[in-house]
Coordinates of C-alpha atoms in Angstrom, one line a residue:
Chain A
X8 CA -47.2 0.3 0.4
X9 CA -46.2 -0.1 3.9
X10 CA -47.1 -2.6 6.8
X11 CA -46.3 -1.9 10.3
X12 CA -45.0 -4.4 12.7
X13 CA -46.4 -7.7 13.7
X14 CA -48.1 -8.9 10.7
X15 CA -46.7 -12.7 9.4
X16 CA -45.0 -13.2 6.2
X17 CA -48.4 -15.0 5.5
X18 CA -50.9 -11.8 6.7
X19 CA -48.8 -9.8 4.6
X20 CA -49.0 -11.9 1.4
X21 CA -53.0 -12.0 1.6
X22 CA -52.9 -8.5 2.5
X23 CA -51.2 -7.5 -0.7
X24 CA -52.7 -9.8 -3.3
X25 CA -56.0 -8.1 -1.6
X26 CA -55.1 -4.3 -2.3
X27 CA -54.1 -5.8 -5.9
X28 CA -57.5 -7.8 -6.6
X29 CA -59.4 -4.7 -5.4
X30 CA -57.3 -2.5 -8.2
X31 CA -59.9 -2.9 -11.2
X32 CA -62.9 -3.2 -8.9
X33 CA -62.5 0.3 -7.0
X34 CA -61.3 2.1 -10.4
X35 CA -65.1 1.1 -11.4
X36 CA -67.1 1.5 -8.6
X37 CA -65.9 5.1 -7.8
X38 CA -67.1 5.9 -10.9
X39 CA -70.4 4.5 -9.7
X40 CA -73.3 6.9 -8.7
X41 CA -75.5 4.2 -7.7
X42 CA -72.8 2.5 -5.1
X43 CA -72.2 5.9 -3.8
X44 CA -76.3 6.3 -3.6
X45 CA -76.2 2.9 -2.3
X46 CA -74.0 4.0 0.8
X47 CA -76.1 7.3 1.6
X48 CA -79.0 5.3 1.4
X49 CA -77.9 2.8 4.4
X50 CA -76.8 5.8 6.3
X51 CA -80.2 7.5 5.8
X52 CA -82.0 3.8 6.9
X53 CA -79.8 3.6 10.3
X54 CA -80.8 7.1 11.4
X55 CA -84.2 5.5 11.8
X56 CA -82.4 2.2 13.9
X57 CA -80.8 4.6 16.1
X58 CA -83.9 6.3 17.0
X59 CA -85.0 2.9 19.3
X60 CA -81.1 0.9 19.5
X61 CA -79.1 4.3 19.9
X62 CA -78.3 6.4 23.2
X63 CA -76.2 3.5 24.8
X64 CA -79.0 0.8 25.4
X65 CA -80.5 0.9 28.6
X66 CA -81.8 -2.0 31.4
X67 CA -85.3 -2.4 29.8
X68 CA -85.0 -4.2 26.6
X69 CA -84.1 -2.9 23.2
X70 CA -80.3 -4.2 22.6
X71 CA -77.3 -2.1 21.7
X72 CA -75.9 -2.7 18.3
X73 CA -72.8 -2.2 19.5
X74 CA -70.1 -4.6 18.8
X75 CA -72.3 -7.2 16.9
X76 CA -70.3 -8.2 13.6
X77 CA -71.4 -8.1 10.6
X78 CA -72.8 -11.9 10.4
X79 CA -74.5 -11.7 13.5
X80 CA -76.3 -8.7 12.5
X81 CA -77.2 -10.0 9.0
X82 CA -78.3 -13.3 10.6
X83 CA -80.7 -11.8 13.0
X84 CA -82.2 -9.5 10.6
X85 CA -82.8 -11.8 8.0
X86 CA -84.4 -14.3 11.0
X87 CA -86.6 -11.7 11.6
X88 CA -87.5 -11.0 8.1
X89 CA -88.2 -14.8 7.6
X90 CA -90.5 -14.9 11.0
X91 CA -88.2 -16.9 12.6
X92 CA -86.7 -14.2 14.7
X93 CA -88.7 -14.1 17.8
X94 CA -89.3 -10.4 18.2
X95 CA -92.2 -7.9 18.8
X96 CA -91.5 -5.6 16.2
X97 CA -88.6 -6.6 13.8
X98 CA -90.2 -8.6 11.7
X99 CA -92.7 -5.9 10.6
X100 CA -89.6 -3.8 9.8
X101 CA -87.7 -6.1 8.0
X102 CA -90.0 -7.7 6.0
X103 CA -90.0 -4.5 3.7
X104 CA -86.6 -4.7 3.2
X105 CA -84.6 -7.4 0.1
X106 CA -81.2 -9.1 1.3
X107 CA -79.1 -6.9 -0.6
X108 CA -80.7 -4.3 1.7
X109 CA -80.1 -6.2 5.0
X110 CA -77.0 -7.4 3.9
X111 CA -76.0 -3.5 3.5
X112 CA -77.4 -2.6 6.7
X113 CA -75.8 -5.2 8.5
X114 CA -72.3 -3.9 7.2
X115 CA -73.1 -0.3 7.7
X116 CA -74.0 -1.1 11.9
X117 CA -70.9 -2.7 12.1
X118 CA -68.5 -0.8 10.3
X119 CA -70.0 2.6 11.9
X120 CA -67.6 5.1 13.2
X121 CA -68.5 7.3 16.4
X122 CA -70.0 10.0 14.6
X123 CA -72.2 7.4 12.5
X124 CA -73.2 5.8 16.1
Chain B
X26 CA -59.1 -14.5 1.0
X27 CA -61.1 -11.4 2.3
X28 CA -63.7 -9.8 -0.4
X29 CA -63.5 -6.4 -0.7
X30 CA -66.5 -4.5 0.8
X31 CA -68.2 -1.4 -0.8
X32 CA -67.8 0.3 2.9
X33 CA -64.2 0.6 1.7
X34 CA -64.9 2.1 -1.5
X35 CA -67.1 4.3 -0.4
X36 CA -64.9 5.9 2.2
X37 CA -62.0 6.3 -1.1
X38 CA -65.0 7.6 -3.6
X39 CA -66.2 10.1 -0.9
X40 CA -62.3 11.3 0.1
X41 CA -62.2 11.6 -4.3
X42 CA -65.5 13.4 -4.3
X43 CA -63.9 15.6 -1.4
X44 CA -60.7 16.1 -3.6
X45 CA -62.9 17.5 -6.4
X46 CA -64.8 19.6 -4.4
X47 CA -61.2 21.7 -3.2
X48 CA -61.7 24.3 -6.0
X49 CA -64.5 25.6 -3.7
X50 CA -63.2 26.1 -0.3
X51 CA -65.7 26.8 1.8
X52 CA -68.5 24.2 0.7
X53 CA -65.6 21.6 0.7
X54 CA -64.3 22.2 4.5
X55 CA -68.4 21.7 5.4
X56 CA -68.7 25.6 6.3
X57 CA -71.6 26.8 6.9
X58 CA -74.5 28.2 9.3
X59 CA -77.5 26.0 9.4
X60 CA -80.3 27.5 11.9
X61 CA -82.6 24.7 13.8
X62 CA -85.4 26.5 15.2
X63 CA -87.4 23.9 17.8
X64 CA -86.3 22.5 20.9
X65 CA -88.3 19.2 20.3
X66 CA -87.7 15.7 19.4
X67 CA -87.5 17.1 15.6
X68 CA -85.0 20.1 16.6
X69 CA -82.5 18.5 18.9
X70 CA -82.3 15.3 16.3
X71 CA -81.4 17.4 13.5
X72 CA -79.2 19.8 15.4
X73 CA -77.0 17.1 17.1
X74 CA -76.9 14.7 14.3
X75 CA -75.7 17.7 12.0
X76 CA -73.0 18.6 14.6
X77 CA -72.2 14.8 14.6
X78 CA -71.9 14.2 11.3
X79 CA -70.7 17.8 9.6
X80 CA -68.6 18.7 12.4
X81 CA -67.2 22.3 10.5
X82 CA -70.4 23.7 10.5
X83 CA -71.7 26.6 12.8
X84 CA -75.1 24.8 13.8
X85 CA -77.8 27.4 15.9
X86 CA -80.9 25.9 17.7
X87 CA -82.9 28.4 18.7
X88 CA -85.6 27.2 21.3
X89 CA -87.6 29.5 23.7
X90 CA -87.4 27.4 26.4
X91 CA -84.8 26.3 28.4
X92 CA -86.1 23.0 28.8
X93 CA -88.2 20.6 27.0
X94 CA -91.4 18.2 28.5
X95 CA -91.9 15.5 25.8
X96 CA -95.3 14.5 24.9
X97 CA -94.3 10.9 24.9
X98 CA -94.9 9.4 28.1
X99 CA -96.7 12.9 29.3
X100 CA -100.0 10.5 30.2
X101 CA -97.6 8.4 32.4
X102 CA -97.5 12.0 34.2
X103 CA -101.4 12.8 33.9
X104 CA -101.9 9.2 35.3
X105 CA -99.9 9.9 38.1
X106 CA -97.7 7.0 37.0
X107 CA -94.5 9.2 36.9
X108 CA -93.6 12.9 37.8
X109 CA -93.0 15.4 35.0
X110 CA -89.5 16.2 35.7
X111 CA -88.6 12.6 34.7
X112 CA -90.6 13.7 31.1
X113 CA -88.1 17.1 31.3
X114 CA -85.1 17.7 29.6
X115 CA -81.9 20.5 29.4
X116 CA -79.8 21.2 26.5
X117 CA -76.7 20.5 28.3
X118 CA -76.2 17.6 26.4
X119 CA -76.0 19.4 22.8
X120 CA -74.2 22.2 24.0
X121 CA -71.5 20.0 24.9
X122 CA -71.6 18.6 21.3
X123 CA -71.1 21.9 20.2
X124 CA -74.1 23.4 19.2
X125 CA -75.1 26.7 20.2
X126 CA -78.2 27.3 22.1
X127 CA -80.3 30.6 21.4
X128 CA -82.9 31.5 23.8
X129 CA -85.6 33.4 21.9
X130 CA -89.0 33.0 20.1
X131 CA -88.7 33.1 16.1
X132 CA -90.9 35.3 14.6
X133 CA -90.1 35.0 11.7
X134 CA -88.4 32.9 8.9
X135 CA -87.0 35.0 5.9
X136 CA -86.0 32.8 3.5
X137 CA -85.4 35.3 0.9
X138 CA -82.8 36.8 3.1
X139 CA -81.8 33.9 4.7
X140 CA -82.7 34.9 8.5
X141 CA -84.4 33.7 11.4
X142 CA -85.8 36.5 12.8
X143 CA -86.8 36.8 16.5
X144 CA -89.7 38.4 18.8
X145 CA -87.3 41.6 19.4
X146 CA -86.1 42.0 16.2
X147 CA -82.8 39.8 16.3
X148 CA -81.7 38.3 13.1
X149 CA -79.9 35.1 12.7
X150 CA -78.5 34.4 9.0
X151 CA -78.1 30.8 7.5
X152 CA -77.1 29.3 4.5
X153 CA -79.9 27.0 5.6
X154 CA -82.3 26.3 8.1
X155 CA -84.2 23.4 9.5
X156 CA -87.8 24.4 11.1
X157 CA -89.0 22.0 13.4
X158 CA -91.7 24.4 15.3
X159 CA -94.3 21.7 16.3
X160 CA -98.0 22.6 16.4
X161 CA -100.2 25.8 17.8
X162 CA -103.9 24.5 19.5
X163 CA -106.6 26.5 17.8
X164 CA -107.9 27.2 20.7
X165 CA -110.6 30.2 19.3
X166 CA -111.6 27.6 16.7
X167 CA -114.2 25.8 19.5
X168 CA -117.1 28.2 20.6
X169 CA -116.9 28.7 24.1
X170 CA -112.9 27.8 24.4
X171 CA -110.4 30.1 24.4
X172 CA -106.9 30.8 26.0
X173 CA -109.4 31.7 29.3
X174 CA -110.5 28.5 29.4
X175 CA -107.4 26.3 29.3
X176 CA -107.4 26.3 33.1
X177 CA -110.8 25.1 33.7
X178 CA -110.6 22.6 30.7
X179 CA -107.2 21.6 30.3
X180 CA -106.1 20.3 26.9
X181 CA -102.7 18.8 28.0
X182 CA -101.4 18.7 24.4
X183 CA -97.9 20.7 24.9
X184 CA -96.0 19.1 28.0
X185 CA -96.0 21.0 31.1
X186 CA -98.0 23.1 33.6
X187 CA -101.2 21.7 31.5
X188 CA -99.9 17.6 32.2
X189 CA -99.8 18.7 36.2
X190 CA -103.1 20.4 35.8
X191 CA -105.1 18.1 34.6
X192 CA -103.7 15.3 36.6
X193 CA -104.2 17.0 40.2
X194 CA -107.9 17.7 38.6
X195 CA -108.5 14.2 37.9
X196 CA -106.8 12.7 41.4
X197 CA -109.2 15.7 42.8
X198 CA -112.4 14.2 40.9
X199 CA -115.4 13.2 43.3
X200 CA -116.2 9.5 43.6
X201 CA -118.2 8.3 40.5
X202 CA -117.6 11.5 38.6
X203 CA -117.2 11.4 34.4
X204 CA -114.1 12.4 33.3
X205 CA -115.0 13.8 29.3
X206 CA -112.8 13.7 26.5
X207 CA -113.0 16.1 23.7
X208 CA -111.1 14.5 20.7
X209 CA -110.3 15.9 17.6
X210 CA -110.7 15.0 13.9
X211 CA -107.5 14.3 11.8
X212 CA -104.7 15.6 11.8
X213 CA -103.5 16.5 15.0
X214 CA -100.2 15.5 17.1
X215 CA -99.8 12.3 18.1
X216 CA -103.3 9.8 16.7
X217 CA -103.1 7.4 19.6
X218 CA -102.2 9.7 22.3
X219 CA -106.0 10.7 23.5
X220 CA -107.0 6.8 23.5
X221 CA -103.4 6.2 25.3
X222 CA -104.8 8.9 27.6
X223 CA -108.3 7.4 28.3
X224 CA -106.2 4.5 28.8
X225 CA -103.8 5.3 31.9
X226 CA -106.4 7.5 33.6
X227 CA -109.0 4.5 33.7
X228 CA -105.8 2.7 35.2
X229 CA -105.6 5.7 38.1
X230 CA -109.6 5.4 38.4
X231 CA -109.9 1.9 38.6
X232 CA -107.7 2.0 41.8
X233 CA -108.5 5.0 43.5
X234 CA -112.2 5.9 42.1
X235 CA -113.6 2.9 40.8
X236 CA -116.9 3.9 39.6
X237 CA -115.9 7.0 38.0
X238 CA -116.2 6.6 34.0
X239 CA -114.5 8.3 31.2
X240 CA -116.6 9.5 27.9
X241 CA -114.7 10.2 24.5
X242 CA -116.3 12.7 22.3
X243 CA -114.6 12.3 18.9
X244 CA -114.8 14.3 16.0
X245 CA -114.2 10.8 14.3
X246 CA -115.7 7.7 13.9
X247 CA -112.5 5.1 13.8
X248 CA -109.2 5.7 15.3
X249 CA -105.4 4.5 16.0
X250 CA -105.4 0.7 17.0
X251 CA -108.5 1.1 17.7
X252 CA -109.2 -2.9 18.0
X253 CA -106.4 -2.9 20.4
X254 CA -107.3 -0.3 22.7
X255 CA -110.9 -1.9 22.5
X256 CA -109.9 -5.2 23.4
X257 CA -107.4 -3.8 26.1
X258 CA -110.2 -1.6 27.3
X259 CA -112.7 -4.7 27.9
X260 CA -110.1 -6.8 29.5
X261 CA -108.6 -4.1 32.3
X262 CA -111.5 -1.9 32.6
X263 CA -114.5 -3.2 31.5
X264 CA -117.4 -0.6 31.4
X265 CA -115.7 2.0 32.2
X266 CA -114.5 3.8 29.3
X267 CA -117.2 4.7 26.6
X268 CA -116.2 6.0 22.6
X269 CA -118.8 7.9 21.2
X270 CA -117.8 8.4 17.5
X271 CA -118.5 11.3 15.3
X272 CA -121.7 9.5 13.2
X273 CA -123.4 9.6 17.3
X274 CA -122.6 12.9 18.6
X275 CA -122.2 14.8 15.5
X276 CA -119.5 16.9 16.3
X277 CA -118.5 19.2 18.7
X278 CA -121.2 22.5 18.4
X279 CA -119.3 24.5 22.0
X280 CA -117.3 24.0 25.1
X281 CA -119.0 25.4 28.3
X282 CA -115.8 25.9 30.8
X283 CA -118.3 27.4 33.8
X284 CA -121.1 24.4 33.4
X285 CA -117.9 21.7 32.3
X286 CA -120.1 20.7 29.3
X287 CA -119.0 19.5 25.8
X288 CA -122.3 20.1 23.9
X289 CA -122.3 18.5 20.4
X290 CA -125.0 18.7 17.4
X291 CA -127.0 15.2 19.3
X292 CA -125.9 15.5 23.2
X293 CA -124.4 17.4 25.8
X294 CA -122.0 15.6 27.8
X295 CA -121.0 17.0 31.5
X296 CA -117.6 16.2 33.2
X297 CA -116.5 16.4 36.6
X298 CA -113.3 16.8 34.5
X299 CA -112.8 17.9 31.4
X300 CA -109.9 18.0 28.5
X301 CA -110.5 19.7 25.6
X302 CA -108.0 18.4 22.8
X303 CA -108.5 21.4 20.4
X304 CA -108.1 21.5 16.5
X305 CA -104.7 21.8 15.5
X306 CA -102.0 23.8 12.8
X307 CA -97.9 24.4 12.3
X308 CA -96.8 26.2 15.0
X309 CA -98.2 30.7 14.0
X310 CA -94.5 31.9 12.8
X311 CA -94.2 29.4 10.7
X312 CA -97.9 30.4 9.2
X313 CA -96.8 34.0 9.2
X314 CA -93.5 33.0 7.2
X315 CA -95.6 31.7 4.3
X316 CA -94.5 28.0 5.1
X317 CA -98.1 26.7 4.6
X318 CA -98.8 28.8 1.6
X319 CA -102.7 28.9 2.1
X320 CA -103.0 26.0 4.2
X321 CA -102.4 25.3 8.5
X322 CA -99.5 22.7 7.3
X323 CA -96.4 23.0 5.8
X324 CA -95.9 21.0 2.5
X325 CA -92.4 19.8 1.3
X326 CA -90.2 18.1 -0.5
X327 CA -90.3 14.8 0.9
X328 CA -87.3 13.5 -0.1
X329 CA -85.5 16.7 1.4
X330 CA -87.6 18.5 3.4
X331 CA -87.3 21.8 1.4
X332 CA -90.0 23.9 2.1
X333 CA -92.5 23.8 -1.0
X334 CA -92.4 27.5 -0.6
X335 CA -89.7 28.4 0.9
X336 CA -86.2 27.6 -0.7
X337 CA -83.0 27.0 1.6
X338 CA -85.6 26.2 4.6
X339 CA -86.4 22.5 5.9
X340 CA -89.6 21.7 7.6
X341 CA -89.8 18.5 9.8
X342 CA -91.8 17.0 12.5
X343 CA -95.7 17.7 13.6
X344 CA -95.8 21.1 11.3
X345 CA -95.1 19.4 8.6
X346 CA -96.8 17.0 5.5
X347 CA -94.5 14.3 5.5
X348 CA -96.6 11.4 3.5
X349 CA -97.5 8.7 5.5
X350 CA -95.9 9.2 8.5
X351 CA -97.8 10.7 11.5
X352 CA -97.3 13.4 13.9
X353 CA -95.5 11.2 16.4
X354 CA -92.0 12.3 18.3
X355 CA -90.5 9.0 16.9
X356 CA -91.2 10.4 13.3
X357 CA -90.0 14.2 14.5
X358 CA -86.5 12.3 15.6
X359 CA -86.6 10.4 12.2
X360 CA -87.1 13.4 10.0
X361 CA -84.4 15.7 11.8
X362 CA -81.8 13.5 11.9
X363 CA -82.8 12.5 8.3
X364 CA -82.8 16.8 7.3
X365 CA -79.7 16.3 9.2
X366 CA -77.9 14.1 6.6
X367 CA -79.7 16.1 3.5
X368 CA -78.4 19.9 4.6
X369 CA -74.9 18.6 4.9
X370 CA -74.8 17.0 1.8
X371 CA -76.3 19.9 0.2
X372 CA -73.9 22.3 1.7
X373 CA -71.1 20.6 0.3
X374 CA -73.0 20.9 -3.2
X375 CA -74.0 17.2 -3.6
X376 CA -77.3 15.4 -4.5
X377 CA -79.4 14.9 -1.1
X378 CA -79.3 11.2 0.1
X379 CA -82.0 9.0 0.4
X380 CA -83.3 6.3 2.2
X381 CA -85.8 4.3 4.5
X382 CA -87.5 5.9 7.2
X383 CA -89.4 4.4 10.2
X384 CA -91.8 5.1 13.1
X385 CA -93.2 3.1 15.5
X386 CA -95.9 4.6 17.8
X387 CA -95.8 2.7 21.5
X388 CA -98.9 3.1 23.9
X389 CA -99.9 2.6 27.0
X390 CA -103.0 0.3 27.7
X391 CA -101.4 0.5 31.7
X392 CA -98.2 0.8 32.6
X393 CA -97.0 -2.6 32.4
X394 CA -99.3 -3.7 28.8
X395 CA -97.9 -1.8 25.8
X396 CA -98.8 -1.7 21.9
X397 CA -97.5 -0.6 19.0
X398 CA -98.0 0.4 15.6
X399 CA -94.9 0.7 13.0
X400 CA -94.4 2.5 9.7
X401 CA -91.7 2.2 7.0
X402 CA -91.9 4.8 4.4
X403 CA -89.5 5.2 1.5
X404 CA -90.3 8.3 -1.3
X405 CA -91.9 6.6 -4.5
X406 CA -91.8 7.8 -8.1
X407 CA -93.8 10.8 -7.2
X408 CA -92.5 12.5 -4.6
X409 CA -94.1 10.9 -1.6
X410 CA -93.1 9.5 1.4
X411 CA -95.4 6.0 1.0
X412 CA -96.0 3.4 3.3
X413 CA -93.8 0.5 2.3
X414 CA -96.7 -2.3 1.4
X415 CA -96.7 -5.2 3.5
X416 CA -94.7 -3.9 6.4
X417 CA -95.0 -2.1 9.2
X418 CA -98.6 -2.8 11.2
X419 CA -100.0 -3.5 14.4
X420 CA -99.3 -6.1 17.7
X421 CA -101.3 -9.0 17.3
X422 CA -104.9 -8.6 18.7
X423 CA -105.3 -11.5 21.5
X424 CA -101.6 -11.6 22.6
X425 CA -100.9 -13.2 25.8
X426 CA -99.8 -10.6 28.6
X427 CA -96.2 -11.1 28.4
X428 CA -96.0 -9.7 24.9
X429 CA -97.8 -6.7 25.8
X430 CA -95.5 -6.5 29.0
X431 CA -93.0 -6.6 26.4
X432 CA -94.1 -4.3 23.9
X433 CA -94.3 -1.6 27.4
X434 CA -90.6 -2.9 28.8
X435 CA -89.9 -1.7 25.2
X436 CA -91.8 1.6 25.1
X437 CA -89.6 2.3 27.5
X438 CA -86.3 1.4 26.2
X439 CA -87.1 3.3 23.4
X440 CA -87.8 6.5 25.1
X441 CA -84.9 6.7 27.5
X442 CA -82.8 5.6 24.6
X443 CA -83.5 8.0 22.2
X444 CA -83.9 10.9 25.3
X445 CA -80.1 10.3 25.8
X446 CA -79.2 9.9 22.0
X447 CA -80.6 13.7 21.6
X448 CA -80.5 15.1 25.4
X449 CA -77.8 13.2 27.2

């Protein structure tokens, strides 16, 4: 395992006992159909986001997604799935979907590469 | 210390899966010609998402136009709220991400030999194909209408010339004239759009011909937000607009075009304009290919889109019998993009992903009060694309006029967003 420059001593440290604590937990889960499911699944559920939040925003309303991390995203979906969200719309979304789901979908927006977008 | 995240493990499961798959060179390098046929909401989503995400393949829209008019927002356009180019859209935007644009009409889909096949004769092979073909008006299914008589009664259901007619014919309409709505029974394209219409043509005649009304003659009795048109109705044009439901007119018997007449089984109803909204089916080739079996509308598999007749051959959008969800664009965009995801996967010899799908459905009370009524449909234990229980609905009857300004500040958003997502 290599680093490249500019990582402290202490970056590095967390950075290796990290890859090691993963080890046992990615030999399982690639195994795992239903993680792998799991994952299409979220992709499948975003294509429906990008259908209003996609295309680059624009001066009327509907934010961009982009560049929201992952708590912000998970904290205003699960607002609007409690009601407490103040939106038009999201709340009759969200409301069909559990936290494991949000949580999913939350990690999926902000993780997405270009071609996800 | 940072947790792990299954994102990570995905991306190393799916470069093992990809490892496996090596042995067969050409599903594993995403190879492939997929055929989209439709240049609509439907086609463009699942032609440029496919490119997007399955970058290797050789993806083929064939449309036979060179330019699209969406049926969203086309009553902004009949209102005179907005001209039709700003509803009209090149494919510019996809050819530069690499898909291929083929001007033609299909007439055919052979799935046994894999081939789109064109008015001319021209075959285009696939290793799969996505049909998104939209609807055909039945326009010999109403005595006395007919393809003669679309100029004289315009229906206004496919973007274009017909949106232009029918709007100069209603800014042309004498003072206090009737302007009469011939409406359909389920299913047709789009359930709200004739009550969004009847909508933003009262807004044009309360401002320029105040004393002309509007008469609906449905073929049924309840419709679309129908509490919420009402109440929007009674508020910005009261008395102007009258419903006459199936159970009081008894349906539709003939059009006359010559004496501008809808004459049902209880009462004939004279326009000064009139817009016929004829029955509807999948768009004829797809008919002719068998993708309906028996029927005017294509069923599938709605966790894949596979043709129920047809194997290696998707059908999305307005043609098809997708569950729950309606014949709305938003739906069309959902559905291709969706397809999208499904024909790469099963190109490269995996199981077809899954997930939750949404629509919303915006309309136009006037231009600045919108509504909306959302969908989210996930397949259940038997196959069908189901209305999640407890989610989705309608805006809240008796909101206050800055939520409905919102709800039409977001109609907006929504459509120039998604316009550039597939067009831009």
């Amino acid at each position: 395992m290599m680093f490249y420059a500019r990582l402290s001593p202490r970056e590095e440290r967390r950075n290796a006992v990290t890859m090691l604590q993963r080890l046992p937990l990615l030999l399982f889960l690639c195994a795992s159909p239903a993680v792998a499911a799991e994952g299409a699944a979220v992709a499948i559920t975003y294509e429906s986001c990008a259908v209003c939040h996609g295309g680059g925003g624009s001066e009327h309303g509907i934010p961009s997604l982009d560049g929201l991390g992952e708590d912000k995203l998970r904290e205003r979906m699960t607002a609007f799935r409690d009601g407490t969200g103040g939106s038009t719309i999201m709340h009759r979304f969200m409301v069909g979907l559990d936290p494991a789901e949000i949580e999913r979908l939350a990690r999926h927006v902000a993780d997405r590469t270009d071609a996800e977008r | 210390m940072r947790r792990y995240t299954r994102r990570e493990t995905l991306t190393l499961s799916s470069a093992a899966v990809s490892a496996s798959l090596l042995a067969r060179p050409a599903l594993a390098q995403g190879k492939g010609r997929v055929v989209v046929v439709g240049g609509g909401f439907g086609g463009a989503a699942a032609a440029r998402r496919l490119k997007a995400i399955a970058p290797a393949l050789d993806v083929v829209l064939v449309t036979d136009s060179d330019s699209f008019s969406t049926c969203p927002f086309s009553n902004l356009v009949v209102a005179g709220a907005m001209p039709l180019s700003e509803i009209t859209f090149g494919y510019d935007g996809l050819r530069a991400a690499g898909v291929e644009l083929r001007l033609g009409r299909v007439a055919e889909i052979d799935a046994t030999g894999r081939a789109a096949i064109l008015e001319g004769g021209d075959r285009i092979a696939f290793d799969r194909a996505i049909v998104s073909p939209g609807i055909d008006l039945k326009l010999d299914s109403l005595p006395g209408y007919g393809a003669a008589a679309v100029e004289r009664m315009p229906h206004a259901w496919k973007a274009g010339a017909q949106t232009t007619l029918l709007r100069d014919q209603i800014a042309a309409m004498p003072a206090g004239g009737t302007f009469v709505m011939s409406v359909p029974n389920n299913p047709y394209r789009c359930p709200p759009g004739p009550y969004e219409r009847a909508s933003l043509v009262a807004h044009f005649l309360s401002r320029n011909n105040p004393t002309a009304k509007i008469v609906i003659v449905d073929g049924k009795d309840t419709f679309s937000k129908q509490a919420l048109f009402v109440e929007g109705w009674n508020t910005l044009y009261p008395g102007m607009i009258a419903h006459v439901p199936f159970a009081e007119n008894g349906g539709v018997l003939e059009v006359a075009p010559d004496a501008l007449e809808v004459r049902t089984a209880f009462e004939t109803f004279k326009g000064a304009v009139v817009n016929v909204i004829p029955p509807q089916s999948a768009a004829a080739f797809a008919l002719a290919s068998g993708l309906a079996g028996d029927g005017e509308w294509c069923p599938i598999d709605q966790a894949t889109f596979e043709s129920a007749h047809a194997p290696g051959v998707h059908v999305i959008g307005d043609a098809a019998i997708v569950g729950d969800m309606p014949k709305s664009g938003f739906s069309a965009a959902v559905q291709g993009a969706v397809c999208a995801h499904v024909v790469a996967a099963m190109l490269r010899g995996e199981d077809a992903p899954t997930g939750t799908l949404l629509n919303t459905c915006y309309s136009f009370v006037a231009p600045d009060y919108g509504i909306s009524v959302a969908g989210e449909y996930r397949v259940n234990g038997e196959g069908r694309l189901k209305a999640v229980e407890g989610a989705g609905g309608v805006s809240p009857k008796g909101a206050g006029a800055e939520v409905r300004k919102a709800e039409a500040n977001y109609a907006r958003s929504w459509y120039a967003n998604l316009t550039n997502r597939l067009f831009g």
